[in-house]
Amino acid sequence: MRLRGKDMVGLRNSTAQEIELILNTAEAMKGIVNRQIKKVPTLRGRTVITVFYEASTRTRTSFELAAKYLSADTVGVAAATSSVSKGESLKDTARNIAAMGADVVVLRHPMAGAAELLAGTLKASVINAGDGAHEHPSQGLLDLFTAREKKGRLEGLKVAIIGDIMHSRVARSDIWGYTRMGAEVRLAGPSTLMPKDIEKMGAKVCGNIEEALADADVINVLRIQTERQQQGLFPGLREYSRMFCVNRERLRLAAPDALLMHPGPMNRGIEISPDVADGLQSVITEQVTNGVAVRMALLYLLIGGGAR
Amino acid sequence: MKLIIKGGLVVDPVAGSVLKKDILVVDGKVARIGSNLSVDGAAVIDAAGRLVAPGLIDMHVHLREPGFEAKETIYTGTRAAARGGFTAVACMPNTNPVIDNAALVGSVINSARSGGLVHVYPVGAITRGSRGEELAEMGDMAEAGAVAFSDDGTPVANAGLMRRAMQYAAMLDKPLISHSEEKSLSAGGSMHEGRVSTILGLKGIPACAEEVMVARDILLAEETGCRVHIAHVSTAGSVRLLREARARGVRVSAEATPHHFTLTDEAVMGFDTFTKVNPPLRTEDDLAAVKQGLADGVIDVIATDHAPHTAEEKDVEYERAPFGLAGLETAVGLVWTELVATGVLTPLRAITCMTLNPARILGIPKGALAPGSDADITIIDPALAGVVDPAKFAGKGRNTPFAGRVLKGLPWLTMISGKIVMRGGVLLEENQQQ
Amino acid sequence: MLGGITIKEKAQILDREGIRRSLTRIAHEIIERNKGAEGLALVGIRKRGAPLAGRLAERIMDIEGRRVDVGVLDITLYRDDLSTLAYQPLVRSTEVPFPVDGKIVVLVDDVIYTGRTIRAAMGALIDLGRPRAIQLAALIDRGHRELPIRADYVGKNVPTAKKEEVAVLLQEIDGEERVIILETPD
């Protein structure tokens, strides 16, 4: 059993078996992350290049640590310091990176489909670290991993995703991942930020946050970006907070042992109240640790052994 | 110079007939149409089993000249047309500079005369620079040879200005071609808004972005009495609006493109930028409505919206890619494969949508075959099949989402003023033309 | 049939009783050599070393009345042949729930052959801490070493040809209990 494709561009294309393989492998990887000597020789001599067209310290660091723990060499290309900002096309940048001998290219890009474009151009494996509002599979996988670790299962879980679904690649990867593993996904957020026909992806759109939270086992609170207000997509943050902030009172609607997640960075007091973010049910910092393990699993499964 | 096209089924959109007849062509004109013609010394074209039609007209192409010669030129675009079975095209004015005055109209006509292979009818801009601010000199352009007016590529956003444009065009008895798009609804979008755009995380262009404008322009046409032609109809809602308008007797006509009756937004699923068109590929329901509209006459014309781009321009992220596909060289095959072979349209209706109807809308002396008319003839072989191979395109634009698709029912011969310019899918060099 | 290749059973080396006797003897040898069971830990190498380590710990308990730490090592991430394999091995968890620092760790595996697995296992073990000593117990030693490694405790030495394979079948994993030699065709 191994992953079918050379790339990981999204969870839409992943089968339940593949997701399970990744989560199981990540479990073993977490043992390495948690011990004193966080290093195994598995990917010695392999090169992982991270190409970030958007700033994201957290995701980038997570991928670089994952690569280093597996003994791969890592190089980071930041949009601001490279020819990326001099008008070179994504494909040309990619070809140059490939010519340097990358085994894996980790791409973060503001436009949907960028990872797929790159995957079709390169022989190297491409991992999508977020492309526009399309997908962010490693984030989706770490959400699944955290939920499974805490709940012992994914099947039958009730998962609520709250906030700006329209612009969220995390929401999309979560929907594919959770539903494929047999969980139920409910969505709540301003109707102007709910993309058309999203229920056709297998999620349930709820009329209000209370409905989404009822008996939920997992709550994933999305970041609301203030620029969406400037774009006129919702009237104001105060009203947003009143209608959609996950606070102590609303949290009581969920299952007593519900997990609270957030892909970060958080706007405390807007989409999530500070006491909830730091409360006992919050697994937000564990998500970060698990992110490294999941990314190690992806790297191993994509380039660790076995001629493709 | 005499030539007989023998044994074909002659499609006559004026009479509404498809009859086995021979056509005698003498000195570039149709001399006689009849049974069992034979003339000493005439070359014979065996058209048995094939459909002999008036030369096809594509009333919506972008030849890109002047200004965007890397994408296409009048020289290459008219060759693409000829290879696709067309003998005449109407070209849109969104060049650089925009064709918004009589001199520029004249220059397109001159370039077409010297380097073009098929007849070229320029469409002039409605507003100066297609900026949507003030009317262009449509009267002068009409005088110089513009057959219609459009700001195609962009809508005339200001309803008051559009109303005046219609009043003015009505005086000139020229049609306005409406690129129906409400920009405040479509801005930033790169595909149809629906399930697929949601999955892909691409900003969508809702169907209502088109329908709002179709409705507006129908109301304005009704009020001004101007002939309005709705370009590239893509939604079921637009078809419904057109059907109601036609029933009320509004002078509104409409066209649909082969890609809008062949592909849905599902084709965008792999982020193939060749599927990025404006208006976007819609849903199964929309596609069915467009077909129905073509079948029952609510949509009059099949036009390609041929919009060539360079490989580099399309080889980028989906959102960054320009809209448009190269349509001239796949149009007939798609019409036959998707509409005629499936029984949606009769051969007569399909050919009428590509000959007589666009000719009438544009007011050009084409689209029919009768003694004395120019011998612009397209012969279609319903049994001829082939795989779409962009490398064989005569046009510069290779941006087609149909590469590799098998099409059956292809143009077999294109004749312009009695000269054969294409035979068996291959353009004939000047010295080979008869 | 395995992967379309016919594999023939050539001979049985140990039966259920034979395995039991070998493990009992190894347990005695471990205790004797280390003068008791204090500071001792048994770490089985996945897959079949794991149940063997568990059984050895039981024997030691029987003999010495002392419980020794038992762990399981997954060496996949330490293998030196990953890039040459035709398949991708599953990575499973390493479960060594005790500190190895200062311990005498006995690695346990079913068969010792080239020595490469043991090399990987030593690498993996040392990344967990600093044992006082590492020893090796193998149920079968079939020869053909490629590295300077030898077992401290061997159940049975079995001279084999390279084209042969030794299969250790254990109740916990295979539902039967014996050791056989298989002949793979050229």
CSV table of C-alpha atoms in Angstrom, one decimal, chain A residues 12 90-91 95 109-114 116-117 133-134 172 176 195-198 200-201, chain B residues 192-202 206-207 269-271 315-320:
chain,number,residue,atom,x,y,z
A,12,ARG,CA,-10.3,15.4,-3.0
A,90,LEU,CA,5.5,30.0,-12.0
A,91,LYS,CA,6.4,27.3,-14.5
A,95,ARG,CA,11.8,24.4,-13.9
A,109,HIS,CA,0.5,30.2,-3.7
A,110,PRO,CA,-2.3,32.7,-3.7
A,111,MET,CA,-4.0,31.2,-6.8
A,112,ALA,CA,-6.1,28.0,-7.0
A,113,GLY,CA,-4.6,25.3,-9.2
A,114,ALA,CA,-1.0,26.5,-8.9
A,116,GLU,CA,-1.6,21.2,-10.0
A,117,LEU,CA,0.1,23.3,-12.6
A,133,ALA,CA,-9.1,28.9,-1.8
A,134,HIS,CA,-8.6,25.5,-3.3
A,172,ARG,CA,-12.4,22.4,1.6
A,176,TRP,CA,-13.1,16.0,1.7
A,195,PRO,CA,-19.8,29.3,-1.5
A,196,LYS,CA,-22.5,28.2,-3.9
A,197,ASP,CA,-23.4,24.5,-4.0
A,198,ILE,CA,-21.0,23.6,-1.2
A,200,LYS,CA,-22.6,19.1,-3.1
A,201,MET,CA,-19.2,18.4,-1.6
B,192,HIS,CA,-19.1,29.5,-13.8
B,193,GLU,CA,-20.2,29.9,-10.2
B,194,GLY,CA,-21.4,26.6,-8.9
B,195,ARG,CA,-20.3,23.2,-7.6
B,196,VAL,CA,-17.1,23.1,-9.6
B,197,SER,CA,-15.9,26.6,-8.8
B,198,THR,CA,-16.6,25.9,-5.1
B,199,ILE,CA,-14.6,22.7,-5.3
B,200,LEU,CA,-11.7,24.4,-7.1
B,201,GLY,CA,-11.8,27.5,-4.9
B,202,LEU,CA,-12.0,29.7,-8.0
B,206,PRO,CA,-22.8,33.6,-11.7
B,207,ALA,CA,-25.3,32.9,-14.4
B,269,MET,CA,-11.8,20.4,-13.0
B,270,GLY,CA,-8.2,19.9,-13.9
B,271,PHE,CA,-7.5,23.7,-14.1
B,315,ASP,CA,0.5,28.5,-19.6
B,316,VAL,CA,-0.1,30.1,-16.3
B,317,GLU,CA,-2.3,29.9,-13.2
B,318,TYR,CA,-6.0,29.6,-14.1
B,319,GLU,CA,-6.9,33.0,-12.6
B,320,ARG,CA,-4.1,34.7,-14.5
